[in-house]
PDB file of C-alpha atoms in Angstrom:
ATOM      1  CA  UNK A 613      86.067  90.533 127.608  1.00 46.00           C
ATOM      2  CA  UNK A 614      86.925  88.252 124.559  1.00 50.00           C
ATOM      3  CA  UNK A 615      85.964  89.855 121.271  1.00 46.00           C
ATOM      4  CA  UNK A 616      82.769  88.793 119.324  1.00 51.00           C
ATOM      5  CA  UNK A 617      84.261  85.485 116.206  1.00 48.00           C
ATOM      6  CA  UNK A 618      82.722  88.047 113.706  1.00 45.00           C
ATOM      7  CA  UNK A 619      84.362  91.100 114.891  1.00 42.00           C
ATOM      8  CA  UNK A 620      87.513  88.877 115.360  1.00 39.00           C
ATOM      9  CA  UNK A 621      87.230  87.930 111.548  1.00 37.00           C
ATOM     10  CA  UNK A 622      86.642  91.360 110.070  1.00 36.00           C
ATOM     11  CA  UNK A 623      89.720  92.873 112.207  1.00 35.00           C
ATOM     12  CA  UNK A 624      91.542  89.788 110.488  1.00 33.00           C
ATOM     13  CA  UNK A 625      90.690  90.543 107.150  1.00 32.00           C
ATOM     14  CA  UNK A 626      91.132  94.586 107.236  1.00 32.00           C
ATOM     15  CA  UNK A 627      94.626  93.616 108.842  1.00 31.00           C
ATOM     16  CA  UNK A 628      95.056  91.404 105.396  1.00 32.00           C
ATOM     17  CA  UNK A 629      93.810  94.004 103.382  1.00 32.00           C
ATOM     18  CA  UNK A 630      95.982  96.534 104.311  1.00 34.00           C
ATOM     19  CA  UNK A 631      99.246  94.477 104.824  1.00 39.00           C
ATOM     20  CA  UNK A 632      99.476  92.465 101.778  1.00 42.00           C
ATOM     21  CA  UNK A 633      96.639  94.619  98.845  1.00 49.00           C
ATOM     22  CA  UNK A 634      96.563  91.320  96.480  1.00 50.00           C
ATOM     23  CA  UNK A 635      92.884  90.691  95.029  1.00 56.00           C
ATOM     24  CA  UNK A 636      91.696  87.201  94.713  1.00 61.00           C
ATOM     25  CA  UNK A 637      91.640  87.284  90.736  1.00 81.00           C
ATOM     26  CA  UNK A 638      95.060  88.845  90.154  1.00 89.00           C
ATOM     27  CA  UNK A 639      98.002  86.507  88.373  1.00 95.00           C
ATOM     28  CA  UNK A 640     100.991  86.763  89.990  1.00 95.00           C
ATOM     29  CA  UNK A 641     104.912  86.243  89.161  1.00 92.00           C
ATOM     30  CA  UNK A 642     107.664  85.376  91.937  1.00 92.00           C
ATOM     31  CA  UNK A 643     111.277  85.678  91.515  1.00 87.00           C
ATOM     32  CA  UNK A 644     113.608  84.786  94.512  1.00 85.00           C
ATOM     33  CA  UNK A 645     116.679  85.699  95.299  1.00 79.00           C
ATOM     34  CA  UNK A 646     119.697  85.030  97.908  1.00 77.00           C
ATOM     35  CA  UNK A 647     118.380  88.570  99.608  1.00 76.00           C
ATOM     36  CA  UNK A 648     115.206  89.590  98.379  1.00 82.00           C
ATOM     37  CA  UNK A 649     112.012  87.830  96.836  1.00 90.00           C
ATOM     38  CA  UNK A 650     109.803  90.339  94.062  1.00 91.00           C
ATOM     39  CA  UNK A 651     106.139  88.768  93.485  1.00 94.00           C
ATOM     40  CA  UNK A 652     104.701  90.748  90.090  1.00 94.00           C
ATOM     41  CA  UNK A 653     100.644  90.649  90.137  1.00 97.00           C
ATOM     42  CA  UNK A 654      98.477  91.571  86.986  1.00 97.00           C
ATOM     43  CA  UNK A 655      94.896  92.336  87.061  1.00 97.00           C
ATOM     44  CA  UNK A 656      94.510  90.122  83.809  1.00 97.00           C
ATOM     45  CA  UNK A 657      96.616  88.721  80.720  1.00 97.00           C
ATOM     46  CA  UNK A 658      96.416  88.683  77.248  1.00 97.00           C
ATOM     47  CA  UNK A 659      95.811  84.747  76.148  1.00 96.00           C
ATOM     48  CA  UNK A 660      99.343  83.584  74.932  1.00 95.00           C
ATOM     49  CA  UNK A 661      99.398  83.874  70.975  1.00 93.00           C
ATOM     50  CA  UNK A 662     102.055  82.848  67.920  1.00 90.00           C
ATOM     51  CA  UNK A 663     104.271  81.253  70.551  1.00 91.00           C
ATOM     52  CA  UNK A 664     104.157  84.740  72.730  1.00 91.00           C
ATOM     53  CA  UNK A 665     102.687  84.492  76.412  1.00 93.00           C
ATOM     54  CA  UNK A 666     102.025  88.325  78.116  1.00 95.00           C
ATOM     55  CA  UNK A 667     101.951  87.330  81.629  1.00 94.00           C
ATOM     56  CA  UNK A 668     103.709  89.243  84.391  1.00 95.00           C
ATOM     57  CA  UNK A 669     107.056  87.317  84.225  1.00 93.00           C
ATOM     58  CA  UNK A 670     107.607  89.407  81.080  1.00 93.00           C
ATOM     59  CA  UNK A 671     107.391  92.858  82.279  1.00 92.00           C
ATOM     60  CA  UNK A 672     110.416  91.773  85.458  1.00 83.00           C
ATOM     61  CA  UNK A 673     112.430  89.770  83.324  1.00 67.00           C
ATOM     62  CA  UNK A 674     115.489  90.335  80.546  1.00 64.00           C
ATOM     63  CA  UNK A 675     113.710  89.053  77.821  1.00 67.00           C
ATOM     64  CA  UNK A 676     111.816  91.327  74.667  1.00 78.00           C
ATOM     65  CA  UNK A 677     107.808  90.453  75.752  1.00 92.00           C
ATOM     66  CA  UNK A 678     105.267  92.581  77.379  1.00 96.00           C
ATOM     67  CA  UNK A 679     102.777  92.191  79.516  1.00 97.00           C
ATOM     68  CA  UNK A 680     100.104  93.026  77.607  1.00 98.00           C
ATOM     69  CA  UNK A 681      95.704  93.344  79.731  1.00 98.00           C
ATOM     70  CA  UNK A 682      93.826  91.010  79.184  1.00 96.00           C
ATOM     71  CA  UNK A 683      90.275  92.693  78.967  1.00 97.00           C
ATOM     72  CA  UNK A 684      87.613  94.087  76.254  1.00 96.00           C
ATOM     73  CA  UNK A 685      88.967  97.330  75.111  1.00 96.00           C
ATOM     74  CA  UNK A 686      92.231  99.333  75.855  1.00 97.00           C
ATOM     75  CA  UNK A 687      92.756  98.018  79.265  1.00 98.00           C
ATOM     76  CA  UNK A 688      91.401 101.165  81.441  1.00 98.00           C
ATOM     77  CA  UNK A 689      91.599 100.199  84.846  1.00 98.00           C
ATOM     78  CA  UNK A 690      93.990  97.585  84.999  1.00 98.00           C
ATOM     79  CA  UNK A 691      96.892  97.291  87.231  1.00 98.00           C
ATOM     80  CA  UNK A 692     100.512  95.897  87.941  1.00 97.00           C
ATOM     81  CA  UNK A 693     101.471  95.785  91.351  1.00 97.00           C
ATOM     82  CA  UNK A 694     105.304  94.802  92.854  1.00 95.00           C
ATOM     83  CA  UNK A 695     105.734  93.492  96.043  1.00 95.00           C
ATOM     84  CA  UNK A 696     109.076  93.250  97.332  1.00 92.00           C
ATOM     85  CA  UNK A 697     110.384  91.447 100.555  1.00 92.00           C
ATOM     86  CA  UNK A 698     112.373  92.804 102.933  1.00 91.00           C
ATOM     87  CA  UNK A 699     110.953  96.001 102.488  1.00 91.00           C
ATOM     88  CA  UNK A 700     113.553  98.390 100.935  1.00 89.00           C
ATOM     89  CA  UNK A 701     114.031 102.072 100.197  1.00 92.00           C
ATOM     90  CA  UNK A 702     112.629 102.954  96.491  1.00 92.00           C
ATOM     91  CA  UNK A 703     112.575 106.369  94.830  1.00 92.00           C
ATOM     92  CA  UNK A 704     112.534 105.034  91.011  1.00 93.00           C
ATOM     93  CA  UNK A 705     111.224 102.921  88.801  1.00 93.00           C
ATOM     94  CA  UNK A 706     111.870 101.634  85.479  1.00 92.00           C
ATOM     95  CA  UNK A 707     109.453 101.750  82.908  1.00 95.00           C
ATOM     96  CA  UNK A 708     109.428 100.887  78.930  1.00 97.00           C
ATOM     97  CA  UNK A 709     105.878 101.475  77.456  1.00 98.00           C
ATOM     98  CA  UNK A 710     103.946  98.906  75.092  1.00 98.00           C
ATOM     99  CA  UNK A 711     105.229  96.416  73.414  1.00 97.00           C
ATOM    100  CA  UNK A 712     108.679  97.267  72.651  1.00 96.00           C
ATOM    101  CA  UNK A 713     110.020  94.184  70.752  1.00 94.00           C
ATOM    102  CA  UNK A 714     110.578  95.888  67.521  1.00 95.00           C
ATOM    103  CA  UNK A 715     109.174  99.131  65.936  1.00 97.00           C
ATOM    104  CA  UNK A 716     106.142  96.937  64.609  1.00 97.00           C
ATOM    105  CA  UNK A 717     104.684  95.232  67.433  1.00 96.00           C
ATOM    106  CA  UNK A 718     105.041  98.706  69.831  1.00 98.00           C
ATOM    107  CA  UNK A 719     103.091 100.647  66.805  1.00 98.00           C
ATOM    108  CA  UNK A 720     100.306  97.983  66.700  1.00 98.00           C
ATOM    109  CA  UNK A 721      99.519  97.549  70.617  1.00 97.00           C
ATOM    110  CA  UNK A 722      98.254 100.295  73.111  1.00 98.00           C
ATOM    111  CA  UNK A 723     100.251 101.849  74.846  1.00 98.00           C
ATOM    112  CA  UNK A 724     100.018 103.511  78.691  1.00 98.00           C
ATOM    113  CA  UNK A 725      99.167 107.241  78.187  1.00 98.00           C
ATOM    114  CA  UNK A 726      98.481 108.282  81.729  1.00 98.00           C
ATOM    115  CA  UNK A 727      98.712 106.097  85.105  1.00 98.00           C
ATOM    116  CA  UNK A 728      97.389 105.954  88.812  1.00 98.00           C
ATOM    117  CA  UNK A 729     101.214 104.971  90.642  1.00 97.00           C
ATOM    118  CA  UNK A 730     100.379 104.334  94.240  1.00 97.00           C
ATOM    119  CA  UNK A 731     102.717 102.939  96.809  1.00 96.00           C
ATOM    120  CA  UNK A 732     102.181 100.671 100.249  1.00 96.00           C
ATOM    121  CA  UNK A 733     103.881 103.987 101.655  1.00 92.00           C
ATOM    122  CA  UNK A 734     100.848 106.278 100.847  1.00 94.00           C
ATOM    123  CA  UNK A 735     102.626 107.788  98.039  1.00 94.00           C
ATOM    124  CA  UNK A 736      99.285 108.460  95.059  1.00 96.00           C
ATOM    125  CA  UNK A 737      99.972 110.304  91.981  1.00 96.00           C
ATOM    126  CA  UNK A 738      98.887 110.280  88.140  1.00 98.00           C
ATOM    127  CA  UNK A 739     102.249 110.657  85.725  1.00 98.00           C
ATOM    128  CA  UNK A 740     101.644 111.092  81.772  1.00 98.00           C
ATOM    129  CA  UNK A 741     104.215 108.555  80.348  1.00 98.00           C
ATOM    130  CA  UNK A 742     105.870 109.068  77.006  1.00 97.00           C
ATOM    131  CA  UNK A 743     104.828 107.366  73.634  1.00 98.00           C
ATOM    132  CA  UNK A 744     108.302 105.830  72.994  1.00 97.00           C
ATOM    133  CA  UNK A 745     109.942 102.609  73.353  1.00 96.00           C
ATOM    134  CA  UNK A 746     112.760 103.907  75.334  1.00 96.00           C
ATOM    135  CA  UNK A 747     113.252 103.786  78.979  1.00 95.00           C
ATOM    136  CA  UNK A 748     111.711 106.114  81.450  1.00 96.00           C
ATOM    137  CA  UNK A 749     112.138 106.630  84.961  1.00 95.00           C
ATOM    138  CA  UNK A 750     108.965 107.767  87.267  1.00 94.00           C
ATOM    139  CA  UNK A 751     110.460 109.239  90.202  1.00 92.00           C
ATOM    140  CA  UNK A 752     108.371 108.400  93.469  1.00 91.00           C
ATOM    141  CA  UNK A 753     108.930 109.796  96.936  1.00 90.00           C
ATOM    142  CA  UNK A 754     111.939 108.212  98.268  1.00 91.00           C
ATOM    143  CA  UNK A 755     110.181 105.502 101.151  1.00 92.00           C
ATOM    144  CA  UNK A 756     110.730 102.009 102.650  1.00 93.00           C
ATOM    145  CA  UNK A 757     107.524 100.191 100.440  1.00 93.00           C
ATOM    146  CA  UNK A 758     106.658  96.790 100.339  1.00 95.00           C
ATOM    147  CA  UNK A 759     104.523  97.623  97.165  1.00 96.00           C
ATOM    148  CA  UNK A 760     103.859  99.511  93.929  1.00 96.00           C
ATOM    149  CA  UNK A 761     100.786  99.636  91.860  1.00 98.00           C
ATOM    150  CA  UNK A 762     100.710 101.119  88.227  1.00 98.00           C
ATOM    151  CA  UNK A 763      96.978 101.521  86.762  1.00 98.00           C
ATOM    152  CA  UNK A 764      95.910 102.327  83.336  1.00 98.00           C
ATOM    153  CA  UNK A 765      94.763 105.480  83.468  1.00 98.00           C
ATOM    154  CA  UNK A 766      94.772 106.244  79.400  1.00 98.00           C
ATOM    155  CA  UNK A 767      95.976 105.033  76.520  1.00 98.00           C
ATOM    156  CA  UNK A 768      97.982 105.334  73.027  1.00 98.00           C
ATOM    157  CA  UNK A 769      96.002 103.619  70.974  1.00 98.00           C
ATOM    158  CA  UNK A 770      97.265 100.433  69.243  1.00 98.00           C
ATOM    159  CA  UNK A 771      97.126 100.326  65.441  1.00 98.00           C
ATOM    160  CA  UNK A 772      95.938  97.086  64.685  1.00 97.00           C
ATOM    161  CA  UNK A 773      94.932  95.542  68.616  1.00 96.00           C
ATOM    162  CA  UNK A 774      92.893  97.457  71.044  1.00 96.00           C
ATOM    163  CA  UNK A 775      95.207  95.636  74.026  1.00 96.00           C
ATOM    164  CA  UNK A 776      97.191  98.005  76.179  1.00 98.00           C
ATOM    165  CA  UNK A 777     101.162  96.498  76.700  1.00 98.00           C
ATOM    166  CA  UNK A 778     103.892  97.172  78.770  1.00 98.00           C
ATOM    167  CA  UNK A 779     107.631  95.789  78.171  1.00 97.00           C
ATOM    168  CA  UNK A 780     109.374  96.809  81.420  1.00 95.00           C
ATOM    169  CA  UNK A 781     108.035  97.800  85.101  1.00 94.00           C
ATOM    170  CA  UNK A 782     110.638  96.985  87.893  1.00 89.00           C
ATOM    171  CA  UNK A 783     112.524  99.270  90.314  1.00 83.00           C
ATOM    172  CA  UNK A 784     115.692 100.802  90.114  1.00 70.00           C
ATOM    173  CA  UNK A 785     118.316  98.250  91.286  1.00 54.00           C
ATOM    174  CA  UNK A 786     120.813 100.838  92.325  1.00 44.00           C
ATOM    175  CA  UNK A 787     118.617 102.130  95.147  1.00 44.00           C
ATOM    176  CA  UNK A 788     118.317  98.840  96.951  1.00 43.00           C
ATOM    177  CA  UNK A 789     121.659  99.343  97.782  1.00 48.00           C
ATOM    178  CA  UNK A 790     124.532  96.508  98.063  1.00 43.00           C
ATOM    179  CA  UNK A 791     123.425  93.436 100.594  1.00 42.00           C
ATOM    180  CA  UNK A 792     125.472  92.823 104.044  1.00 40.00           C
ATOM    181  CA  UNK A 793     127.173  90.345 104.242  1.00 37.00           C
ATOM    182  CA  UNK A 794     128.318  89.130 107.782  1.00 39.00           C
ATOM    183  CA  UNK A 795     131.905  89.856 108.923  1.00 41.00           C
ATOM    184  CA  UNK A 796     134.164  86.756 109.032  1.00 41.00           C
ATOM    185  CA  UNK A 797     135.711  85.379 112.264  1.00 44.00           C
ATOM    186  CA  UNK A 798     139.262  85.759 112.411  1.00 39.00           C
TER     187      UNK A 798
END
């Protein structure tokens, strides 16, 4: 017996849901690459200012911005999430807190105090982060995960903005492990 359209539609959509979490109003990032494709989404952005754009590109890439929320306040609730295709093993990830251009600029931005770090794998945990510009590495449950979502859970308040920044949020490239490359013919 063929299943009711509206039943059909909902089983759809959960299947969506819980394949590929992306919400409707999130602004998203894509790098490529010969082996694997990252897509960096943002639950909102700062409006570019002086020249300086805080979209998700900055927190994946080798340059000194941030990503820095976009909302009233410090930013509680909002989220970066990395998808990754093919799915690959990841037990780390990199992390530099606010905005760590120079002394100045991390000092005057919020930083991330406390965050929600949940992973396509069913991995959930809250990690306090460290007020510092320097790297730090959140160790995760060692899985094959397709995402990873970091939410604001608290804050180091800024000194002059009431935005909440972060300069760095990617995985650790040594645990993807080195590509395979097919065998030549003799």
């Amino acid at each position: 017996m063929p299943m009711p359209t509206n039943t059909r539609l909902t089983a759809i959509v959960l299947l969506a849901w819980t394949v590929a979490p992306v919400h409707a109003d999130e602004i998203c990032h894509t790098q490529g690459g010969q082996y694997a494709e990252t897509r960096t989404c943002v639950s909102s952005t700062l409006a570019p200012q002086g020249g300086n754009s805080y979209g998700p590109d900055q927190i994946t890439g080798l340059g000194e911005g941030a990503w820095c929320e976009g909302v009233a306040g410090p930013g509680i609730g909002q989220s970066v999430t990395v998808h990754q295709k093919p799915v690959r093993k990841i037990g780390t990830i990199m992390f530099v807190n606010g905005y760590a251009k120079t002394p100045e600029t991390f000092r005057a931005n919020g930083r991330v105090k406390r965050a929600r770090i949940e992973t396509s794998g069913g991995a959930a945990r809250t990690v306090t982060l460290k007020d510092t510009a320097e790297m730090e590495e959140i160790k995760i449950p060692p899985a094959r995960v397709s995402w990873i979502r970091l939410t604001i859970v608290d804050v180091y308040p800024g000194e002059r903005h009431a935005d909440t920044c972060i300069s760095k949020f990617y995985f650790n490239q040594e645990e993807f492990g080195a590509a395979k490359v097919p065998a030549r013919a003799a």
